[in-house]
Short mmCIF file of N, CA, C and O in Angstrom, two decimals:
data_model
loop_
_atom_site.label_atom_id
_atom_site.label_comp_id
_atom_site.label_asym_id
_atom_site.label_seq_id
_atom_site.Cartn_x
_atom_site.Cartn_y
_atom_site.Cartn_z
N MET A 69 -61.18 109.72 -128.00
CA MET A 69 -62.15 110.64 -127.43
C MET A 69 -61.64 111.12 -126.08
O MET A 69 -60.91 110.42 -125.39
N PHE A 70 -62.07 112.31 -125.71
CA PHE A 70 -61.64 112.93 -124.46
C PHE A 70 -62.85 113.47 -123.72
O PHE A 70 -63.89 113.74 -124.32
N THR A 71 -62.72 113.63 -122.40
CA THR A 71 -63.80 114.19 -121.59
C THR A 71 -63.73 115.71 -121.55
O THR A 71 -64.71 116.36 -121.22
N GLY A 72 -62.58 116.29 -121.85
CA GLY A 72 -62.41 117.73 -121.74
C GLY A 72 -61.99 118.15 -120.34
O GLY A 72 -61.86 119.35 -120.06
N ILE A 73 -61.76 117.21 -119.44
CA ILE A 73 -61.32 117.51 -118.08
C ILE A 73 -59.79 117.44 -118.03
O ILE A 73 -59.20 116.38 -118.26
N VAL A 74 -59.16 118.57 -117.74
CA VAL A 74 -57.70 118.63 -117.69
C VAL A 74 -57.21 117.82 -116.49
O VAL A 74 -57.67 118.01 -115.37
N GLU A 75 -56.27 116.91 -116.74
CA GLU A 75 -55.73 116.07 -115.67
C GLU A 75 -54.47 116.66 -115.06
O GLU A 75 -54.14 116.36 -113.91
N GLU A 76 -53.77 117.46 -115.83
CA GLU A 76 -52.46 117.94 -115.37
C GLU A 76 -52.03 119.11 -116.25
O GLU A 76 -52.42 119.21 -117.41
N ILE A 77 -51.23 119.99 -115.66
CA ILE A 77 -50.59 121.06 -116.43
C ILE A 77 -49.15 120.60 -116.68
O ILE A 77 -48.38 120.42 -115.73
N GLY A 78 -48.82 120.38 -117.94
CA GLY A 78 -47.46 120.00 -118.31
C GLY A 78 -46.67 121.24 -118.69
O GLY A 78 -47.20 122.35 -118.74
N THR A 79 -45.40 121.05 -118.99
CA THR A 79 -44.52 122.15 -119.38
C THR A 79 -43.80 121.79 -120.67
O THR A 79 -43.27 120.68 -120.80
N VAL A 80 -43.80 122.74 -121.62
CA VAL A 80 -43.08 122.51 -122.87
C VAL A 80 -41.59 122.49 -122.56
O VAL A 80 -41.02 123.45 -122.05
N LYS A 81 -40.98 121.36 -122.84
CA LYS A 81 -39.55 121.16 -122.58
C LYS A 81 -38.71 121.53 -123.80
O LYS A 81 -37.61 122.04 -123.68
N ALA A 82 -39.25 121.25 -125.01
CA ALA A 82 -38.52 121.55 -126.24
C ALA A 82 -39.49 121.75 -127.39
O ALA A 82 -40.52 121.07 -127.46
N LEU A 83 -39.16 122.69 -128.26
CA LEU A 83 -39.86 122.88 -129.52
C LEU A 83 -39.02 122.19 -130.57
O LEU A 83 -37.88 122.58 -130.82
N LEU A 84 -39.56 121.14 -131.15
CA LEU A 84 -38.80 120.31 -132.09
C LEU A 84 -39.27 120.57 -133.52
O LEU A 84 -40.41 120.99 -133.72
N PRO A 85 -38.44 120.29 -134.51
CA PRO A 85 -38.92 120.37 -135.89
C PRO A 85 -40.05 119.36 -136.07
O PRO A 85 -39.84 118.16 -135.93
N GLY A 86 -41.27 119.85 -136.24
CA GLY A 86 -42.40 118.96 -136.43
C GLY A 86 -42.94 118.34 -135.16
O GLY A 86 -43.62 117.32 -135.21
N GLY A 87 -42.67 118.94 -134.01
CA GLY A 87 -43.21 118.35 -132.79
C GLY A 87 -42.91 119.13 -131.53
O GLY A 87 -42.38 120.24 -131.56
N LEU A 88 -43.24 118.52 -130.41
CA LEU A 88 -43.04 119.10 -129.08
C LEU A 88 -42.57 118.02 -128.12
O LEU A 88 -42.95 116.86 -128.24
N GLU A 89 -41.74 118.43 -127.16
CA GLU A 89 -41.44 117.57 -126.02
C GLU A 89 -42.05 118.24 -124.80
O GLU A 89 -41.84 119.43 -124.56
N ILE A 90 -42.82 117.46 -124.04
CA ILE A 90 -43.57 118.00 -122.91
C ILE A 90 -43.22 117.23 -121.64
O ILE A 90 -43.25 116.00 -121.61
N HIS A 91 -42.88 117.99 -120.60
CA HIS A 91 -42.62 117.41 -119.28
C HIS A 91 -43.97 117.17 -118.62
O HIS A 91 -44.83 118.05 -118.60
N ALA A 92 -44.17 115.98 -118.08
CA ALA A 92 -45.44 115.62 -117.46
C ALA A 92 -45.20 114.51 -116.44
O ALA A 92 -44.12 113.93 -116.38
N LYS A 93 -46.23 114.23 -115.66
CA LYS A 93 -46.14 113.14 -114.68
C LYS A 93 -47.39 112.27 -114.74
O LYS A 93 -47.34 111.11 -115.09
N LYS A 94 -48.53 112.85 -114.40
CA LYS A 94 -49.79 112.10 -114.28
C LYS A 94 -50.16 111.38 -115.58
O LYS A 94 -50.51 110.20 -115.56
N VAL A 95 -50.11 112.09 -116.71
CA VAL A 95 -50.56 111.49 -117.97
C VAL A 95 -49.63 110.40 -118.47
O VAL A 95 -49.99 109.62 -119.35
N LEU A 96 -48.44 110.30 -117.87
CA LEU A 96 -47.48 109.26 -118.28
C LEU A 96 -47.58 108.00 -117.44
O LEU A 96 -46.91 107.01 -117.73
N GLU A 97 -48.42 108.01 -116.39
CA GLU A 97 -48.49 106.88 -115.47
C GLU A 97 -48.78 105.55 -116.17
O GLU A 97 -48.25 104.53 -115.79
N ASP A 98 -49.63 105.57 -117.17
CA ASP A 98 -49.96 104.33 -117.88
C ASP A 98 -49.87 104.52 -119.39
O ASP A 98 -50.53 103.83 -120.15
N ALA A 99 -49.05 105.47 -119.81
CA ALA A 99 -48.94 105.80 -121.24
C ALA A 99 -48.05 104.81 -121.98
O ALA A 99 -47.13 104.21 -121.41
N HIS A 100 -48.35 104.66 -123.28
CA HIS A 100 -47.57 103.80 -124.17
C HIS A 100 -47.34 104.55 -125.47
O HIS A 100 -48.09 105.47 -125.81
N LEU A 101 -46.33 104.14 -126.22
CA LEU A 101 -46.12 104.70 -127.54
C LEU A 101 -47.39 104.52 -128.37
O LEU A 101 -48.02 103.46 -128.32
N GLY A 102 -47.78 105.55 -129.09
CA GLY A 102 -48.98 105.48 -129.91
C GLY A 102 -50.24 105.96 -129.22
O GLY A 102 -51.27 106.12 -129.87
N ASP A 103 -50.18 106.18 -127.90
CA ASP A 103 -51.35 106.68 -127.18
C ASP A 103 -51.65 108.11 -127.60
O ASP A 103 -50.76 108.86 -128.00
N SER A 104 -52.92 108.51 -127.46
CA SER A 104 -53.33 109.88 -127.72
C SER A 104 -53.36 110.65 -126.41
O SER A 104 -53.90 110.16 -125.41
N ILE A 105 -52.79 111.85 -126.43
CA ILE A 105 -52.86 112.77 -125.30
C ILE A 105 -53.32 114.11 -125.86
O ILE A 105 -52.77 114.59 -126.85
N ALA A 106 -54.34 114.70 -125.24
CA ALA A 106 -54.80 116.03 -125.65
C ALA A 106 -53.87 117.06 -125.02
O ALA A 106 -53.66 117.07 -123.81
N VAL A 107 -53.30 117.91 -125.85
CA VAL A 107 -52.42 119.00 -125.42
C VAL A 107 -53.13 120.30 -125.79
O VAL A 107 -53.34 120.57 -126.98
N ASN A 108 -53.55 121.05 -124.78
CA ASN A 108 -54.38 122.24 -125.00
C ASN A 108 -55.58 121.91 -125.88
O ASN A 108 -55.98 122.70 -126.73
N GLY A 109 -56.15 120.72 -125.68
CA GLY A 109 -57.35 120.32 -126.39
C GLY A 109 -57.12 119.71 -127.75
O GLY A 109 -58.06 119.31 -128.42
N VAL A 110 -55.86 119.63 -128.19
CA VAL A 110 -55.54 119.06 -129.50
C VAL A 110 -55.06 117.63 -129.31
O VAL A 110 -54.11 117.38 -128.57
N CYS A 111 -55.70 116.70 -129.99
CA CYS A 111 -55.34 115.29 -129.90
C CYS A 111 -54.02 115.05 -130.61
O CYS A 111 -53.89 115.31 -131.81
N LEU A 112 -53.02 114.56 -129.88
CA LEU A 112 -51.70 114.29 -130.43
C LEU A 112 -51.26 112.88 -130.04
O LEU A 112 -51.67 112.36 -129.01
N THR A 113 -50.40 112.29 -130.86
CA THR A 113 -49.96 110.91 -130.65
C THR A 113 -48.55 110.88 -130.06
O THR A 113 -47.64 111.53 -130.58
N VAL A 114 -48.37 110.11 -129.00
CA VAL A 114 -47.06 109.95 -128.36
C VAL A 114 -46.15 109.14 -129.29
O VAL A 114 -46.47 108.01 -129.65
N THR A 115 -45.02 109.75 -129.68
CA THR A 115 -44.08 109.06 -130.57
C THR A 115 -42.81 108.62 -129.85
O THR A 115 -42.07 107.79 -130.36
N SER A 116 -42.58 109.19 -128.66
CA SER A 116 -41.42 108.82 -127.84
C SER A 116 -41.73 109.27 -126.42
O SER A 116 -42.48 110.22 -126.21
N MET A 117 -41.12 108.59 -125.45
CA MET A 117 -41.36 108.99 -124.07
C MET A 117 -40.26 108.52 -123.14
O MET A 117 -39.53 107.57 -123.45
N THR A 118 -40.12 109.25 -122.04
CA THR A 118 -39.24 108.87 -120.94
C THR A 118 -40.12 108.81 -119.69
O THR A 118 -41.34 108.97 -119.78
N ALA A 119 -39.52 108.64 -118.55
CA ALA A 119 -40.29 108.59 -117.31
C ALA A 119 -40.94 109.94 -116.98
O ALA A 119 -41.93 110.00 -116.27
N HIS A 120 -40.38 111.04 -117.53
CA HIS A 120 -40.85 112.37 -117.15
C HIS A 120 -41.24 113.27 -118.32
O HIS A 120 -41.54 114.44 -118.11
N SER A 121 -41.21 112.75 -119.53
CA SER A 121 -41.60 113.58 -120.67
C SER A 121 -42.06 112.70 -121.83
O SER A 121 -41.81 111.50 -121.85
N PHE A 122 -42.74 113.35 -122.77
CA PHE A 122 -43.15 112.64 -123.98
C PHE A 122 -43.01 113.58 -125.17
O PHE A 122 -43.01 114.79 -125.03
N ILE A 123 -42.85 112.97 -126.34
CA ILE A 123 -42.72 113.72 -127.58
C ILE A 123 -43.92 113.38 -128.46
O ILE A 123 -44.35 112.23 -128.53
N VAL A 124 -44.46 114.41 -129.10
CA VAL A 124 -45.56 114.25 -130.04
C VAL A 124 -45.20 114.93 -131.35
O VAL A 124 -44.48 115.92 -131.37
N ASP A 125 -45.68 114.35 -132.45
CA ASP A 125 -45.55 115.00 -133.75
C ASP A 125 -46.67 116.03 -133.86
O ASP A 125 -47.79 115.78 -133.42
N VAL A 126 -46.35 117.18 -134.45
CA VAL A 126 -47.36 118.21 -134.69
C VAL A 126 -47.18 118.70 -136.12
O VAL A 126 -46.10 119.15 -136.50
N MET A 127 -48.24 118.59 -136.91
CA MET A 127 -48.20 119.01 -138.30
C MET A 127 -48.17 120.55 -138.37
O MET A 127 -48.71 121.22 -137.49
N PRO A 128 -47.54 121.11 -139.40
CA PRO A 128 -47.51 122.58 -139.54
C PRO A 128 -48.90 123.22 -139.48
O PRO A 128 -49.07 124.27 -138.85
N GLU A 129 -49.90 122.60 -140.11
CA GLU A 129 -51.25 123.17 -140.09
C GLU A 129 -51.82 123.21 -138.68
O GLU A 129 -52.53 124.14 -138.30
N THR A 130 -51.50 122.20 -137.87
CA THR A 130 -51.97 122.19 -136.48
C THR A 130 -51.31 123.30 -135.70
O THR A 130 -51.97 123.98 -134.90
N PHE A 131 -50.01 123.54 -135.91
CA PHE A 131 -49.36 124.68 -135.26
C PHE A 131 -50.03 125.99 -135.67
O PHE A 131 -50.25 126.87 -134.84
N ARG A 132 -50.38 126.12 -136.95
CA ARG A 132 -50.98 127.37 -137.44
C ARG A 132 -52.41 127.58 -136.93
O ARG A 132 -52.82 128.70 -136.68
N ARG A 133 -53.18 126.51 -136.78
CA ARG A 133 -54.61 126.62 -136.50
C ARG A 133 -54.99 126.42 -135.04
O ARG A 133 -56.17 126.37 -134.72
N SER A 134 -54.00 126.28 -134.17
CA SER A 134 -54.30 126.06 -132.76
C SER A 134 -53.37 126.91 -131.90
O SER A 134 -52.45 127.54 -132.41
N SER A 135 -53.59 126.88 -130.61
CA SER A 135 -52.73 127.62 -129.68
C SER A 135 -51.34 127.01 -129.59
O SER A 135 -50.43 127.63 -129.03
N LEU A 136 -51.14 125.83 -130.16
CA LEU A 136 -49.82 125.19 -130.09
C LEU A 136 -48.76 126.02 -130.81
O LEU A 136 -47.58 125.99 -130.44
N GLY A 137 -49.15 126.78 -131.81
CA GLY A 137 -48.21 127.62 -132.54
C GLY A 137 -47.65 128.77 -131.72
O GLY A 137 -46.65 129.38 -132.10
N GLU A 138 -48.27 129.09 -130.60
CA GLU A 138 -47.82 130.19 -129.74
C GLU A 138 -46.97 129.71 -128.57
O GLU A 138 -46.49 130.52 -127.78
N LEU A 139 -46.77 128.41 -128.46
CA LEU A 139 -46.03 127.88 -127.32
C LEU A 139 -44.55 128.23 -127.39
O LEU A 139 -43.97 128.36 -128.47
N GLN A 140 -43.96 128.36 -126.21
CA GLN A 140 -42.52 128.58 -126.06
C GLN A 140 -42.00 127.59 -125.03
O GLN A 140 -42.78 127.00 -124.28
N ILE A 141 -40.70 127.40 -124.99
CA ILE A 141 -40.12 126.55 -123.95
C ILE A 141 -40.52 127.13 -122.60
O ILE A 141 -40.43 128.33 -122.38
N GLY A 142 -41.04 126.27 -121.73
CA GLY A 142 -41.50 126.70 -120.42
C GLY A 142 -42.99 126.99 -120.35
O GLY A 142 -43.53 127.16 -119.26
N SER A 143 -43.67 127.05 -121.49
CA SER A 143 -45.12 127.28 -121.50
C SER A 143 -45.84 126.14 -120.80
O SER A 143 -45.47 124.97 -120.95
N GLY A 144 -46.87 126.47 -120.05
CA GLY A 144 -47.74 125.46 -119.46
C GLY A 144 -48.76 125.01 -120.49
O GLY A 144 -49.23 125.82 -121.29
N VAL A 145 -49.08 123.72 -120.49
CA VAL A 145 -50.08 123.17 -121.40
C VAL A 145 -51.04 122.27 -120.64
O VAL A 145 -50.65 121.55 -119.72
N ASN A 146 -52.31 122.32 -121.02
CA ASN A 146 -53.33 121.45 -120.43
C ASN A 146 -53.18 120.06 -121.04
O ASN A 146 -53.11 119.92 -122.26
N LEU A 147 -53.14 119.04 -120.19
CA LEU A 147 -52.95 117.67 -120.65
C LEU A 147 -54.10 116.77 -120.18
O LEU A 147 -54.57 116.90 -119.04
N GLU A 148 -54.50 115.87 -121.06
CA GLU A 148 -55.52 114.89 -120.72
C GLU A 148 -55.28 113.63 -121.53
O GLU A 148 -55.03 113.68 -122.74
N ARG A 149 -55.34 112.50 -120.85
CA ARG A 149 -55.25 111.21 -121.55
C ARG A 149 -56.56 110.92 -122.26
O ARG A 149 -57.62 111.42 -121.86
N ALA A 150 -56.49 110.09 -123.29
CA ALA A 150 -57.70 109.67 -123.99
C ALA A 150 -58.61 108.93 -123.00
O ALA A 150 -58.15 108.29 -122.05
N MET A 151 -59.89 109.01 -123.25
CA MET A 151 -60.90 108.43 -122.38
C MET A 151 -60.82 106.91 -122.39
O MET A 151 -60.72 106.30 -123.46
N ALA A 152 -60.87 106.32 -121.22
CA ALA A 152 -60.92 104.86 -121.12
C ALA A 152 -62.37 104.42 -121.22
O ALA A 152 -63.25 105.00 -120.58
N ALA A 153 -62.64 103.42 -122.00
CA ALA A 153 -64.02 102.96 -122.20
C ALA A 153 -64.53 102.10 -121.06
O ALA A 153 -65.71 101.75 -121.02
N ASP A 154 -63.68 101.77 -120.10
CA ASP A 154 -64.08 100.87 -119.02
C ASP A 154 -64.34 101.58 -117.70
O ASP A 154 -64.36 100.96 -116.65
N GLY A 155 -64.55 102.91 -117.74
CA GLY A 155 -64.77 103.63 -116.50
C GLY A 155 -65.67 104.82 -116.70
O GLY A 155 -66.22 105.05 -117.78
N ARG A 156 -65.82 105.62 -115.63
CA ARG A 156 -66.62 106.83 -115.69
C ARG A 156 -65.93 107.87 -116.56
O ARG A 156 -64.71 107.98 -116.57
N PHE A 157 -66.71 108.64 -117.27
CA PHE A 157 -66.14 109.66 -118.14
C PHE A 157 -65.80 110.93 -117.36
O PHE A 157 -64.91 111.67 -117.74
N GLY A 158 -66.53 111.22 -116.30
CA GLY A 158 -66.20 112.34 -115.43
C GLY A 158 -66.34 113.71 -116.05
O GLY A 158 -65.81 114.67 -115.55
N GLY A 159 -67.02 113.84 -117.15
CA GLY A 159 -67.19 115.15 -117.79
C GLY A 159 -67.99 115.00 -119.05
O GLY A 159 -68.89 114.17 -119.13
N HIS A 160 -67.66 115.78 -120.03
CA HIS A 160 -68.34 115.70 -121.31
C HIS A 160 -67.40 115.03 -122.31
O HIS A 160 -66.25 114.77 -122.00
N ILE A 161 -67.87 114.75 -123.50
CA ILE A 161 -67.04 114.08 -124.49
C ILE A 161 -66.67 115.07 -125.59
O ILE A 161 -67.54 115.72 -126.16
N VAL A 162 -65.37 115.20 -125.84
CA VAL A 162 -64.89 116.06 -126.92
C VAL A 162 -63.95 115.26 -127.79
O VAL A 162 -63.28 114.34 -127.33
N ALA A 163 -63.89 115.58 -129.06
CA ALA A 163 -63.06 114.81 -129.99
C ALA A 163 -61.59 115.23 -129.97
O ALA A 163 -60.72 114.43 -130.23
N GLY A 164 -61.30 116.51 -129.69
CA GLY A 164 -59.91 116.96 -129.68
C GLY A 164 -59.35 117.23 -131.05
O GLY A 164 -58.15 117.38 -131.22
N HIS A 165 -60.21 117.32 -132.06
CA HIS A 165 -59.76 117.61 -133.42
C HIS A 165 -60.33 118.95 -133.86
O HIS A 165 -61.46 119.28 -133.54
N ILE A 166 -59.54 119.71 -134.57
CA ILE A 166 -59.96 121.04 -135.01
C ILE A 166 -60.67 120.91 -136.35
O ILE A 166 -60.13 120.37 -137.30
N ASP A 167 -61.91 121.41 -136.43
CA ASP A 167 -62.67 121.37 -137.67
C ASP A 167 -62.56 122.67 -138.45
O ASP A 167 -62.63 122.67 -139.67
N ASP A 168 -62.40 123.78 -137.75
CA ASP A 168 -62.31 125.07 -138.41
C ASP A 168 -61.87 126.10 -137.37
O ASP A 168 -61.67 125.76 -136.20
N THR A 169 -61.73 127.33 -137.79
CA THR A 169 -61.38 128.40 -136.86
C THR A 169 -62.44 129.49 -136.99
O THR A 169 -63.12 129.61 -138.00
N GLY A 170 -62.58 130.28 -135.95
CA GLY A 170 -63.54 131.37 -135.95
C GLY A 170 -62.91 132.63 -135.40
O GLY A 170 -61.76 132.62 -134.95
N LEU A 171 -63.67 133.71 -135.44
CA LEU A 171 -63.22 135.01 -134.94
C LEU A 171 -64.16 135.44 -133.83
O LEU A 171 -65.39 135.50 -134.05
N ILE A 172 -63.62 135.72 -132.66
CA ILE A 172 -64.46 136.19 -131.55
C ILE A 172 -64.89 137.61 -131.88
O ILE A 172 -64.07 138.51 -132.05
N SER A 173 -66.22 137.80 -131.99
CA SER A 173 -66.74 139.11 -132.36
C SER A 173 -67.37 139.85 -131.19
O SER A 173 -67.56 141.06 -131.25
N ASN A 174 -67.68 139.14 -130.10
CA ASN A 174 -68.27 139.81 -128.95
C ASN A 174 -68.08 138.96 -127.70
O ASN A 174 -68.15 137.73 -127.77
N ILE A 175 -67.83 139.63 -126.58
CA ILE A 175 -67.74 138.96 -125.28
C ILE A 175 -68.64 139.74 -124.32
O ILE A 175 -68.50 140.96 -124.19
N LYS A 176 -69.57 139.03 -123.67
CA LYS A 176 -70.51 139.67 -122.76
C LYS A 176 -70.57 138.88 -121.46
O LYS A 176 -70.78 137.67 -121.48
N ARG A 177 -70.39 139.55 -120.34
CA ARG A 177 -70.48 138.89 -119.04
C ARG A 177 -71.92 138.95 -118.53
O ARG A 177 -72.60 139.96 -118.67
N GLU A 178 -72.37 137.84 -117.93
CA GLU A 178 -73.71 137.76 -117.35
C GLU A 178 -73.61 136.92 -116.09
O GLU A 178 -73.52 135.68 -116.15
N GLY A 179 -73.58 137.57 -114.93
CA GLY A 179 -73.43 136.85 -113.67
C GLY A 179 -72.12 136.09 -113.68
O GLY A 179 -71.06 136.65 -113.93
N ASN A 180 -72.19 134.78 -113.43
CA ASN A 180 -70.97 133.98 -113.42
C ASN A 180 -70.70 133.33 -114.78
O ASN A 180 -69.87 132.45 -114.89
N ALA A 181 -71.41 133.78 -115.80
CA ALA A 181 -71.24 133.23 -117.15
C ALA A 181 -70.61 134.27 -118.07
O ALA A 181 -70.65 135.46 -117.80
N VAL A 182 -70.04 133.76 -119.15
CA VAL A 182 -69.51 134.63 -120.19
C VAL A 182 -70.07 134.15 -121.52
O VAL A 182 -69.92 132.98 -121.87
N TRP A 183 -70.77 135.04 -122.25
CA TRP A 183 -71.28 134.73 -123.58
C TRP A 183 -70.24 135.16 -124.58
O TRP A 183 -69.82 136.32 -124.61
N ILE A 184 -69.80 134.23 -125.41
CA ILE A 184 -68.81 134.53 -126.44
C ILE A 184 -69.45 134.27 -127.80
O ILE A 184 -69.93 133.17 -128.06
N THR A 185 -69.46 135.30 -128.63
CA THR A 185 -69.98 135.17 -129.99
C THR A 185 -68.82 134.91 -130.92
O THR A 185 -67.84 135.66 -130.92
N VAL A 186 -68.93 133.84 -131.70
CA VAL A 186 -67.86 133.47 -132.62
C VAL A 186 -68.40 133.49 -134.04
O VAL A 186 -69.41 132.83 -134.34
N GLN A 187 -67.74 134.25 -134.92
CA GLN A 187 -68.08 134.23 -136.35
C GLN A 187 -67.33 133.09 -136.99
O GLN A 187 -66.13 132.93 -136.77
N THR A 188 -68.06 132.30 -137.75
CA THR A 188 -67.44 131.14 -138.42
C THR A 188 -67.60 131.26 -139.92
O THR A 188 -68.54 131.89 -140.41
N PRO A 189 -66.71 130.62 -140.67
CA PRO A 189 -66.87 130.60 -142.13
C PRO A 189 -68.14 129.85 -142.52
O PRO A 189 -68.62 129.00 -141.76
N ALA A 190 -68.67 130.16 -143.69
CA ALA A 190 -69.88 129.47 -144.16
C ALA A 190 -69.61 127.99 -144.27
O ALA A 190 -70.41 127.16 -144.01
#
């Protein structure tokens, strides 16, 4: 589970067959192999890491159905470690898993808010 609060902006270091290598600092401070890190809101599992980067596997469907498919080397990505159950959550709780996709059909500004209408499949 994740709070949805971005901890750091990482940088795509490499586009790998079936994955990504991401340069990061903060999210690696206490990371271990197998940990979940949200990358642009998508929950991914660390499969390899160094002191300054980590590698995650990304399934083809995840590349197709998320913003991860548009990434290039050098792209910035929002990073967040999985929520620790022994502390404050500091935000809201999000799962980080994609259930479906929608089409933005309308955007309306109202003061400091933005109303976004999304059409979803039945």
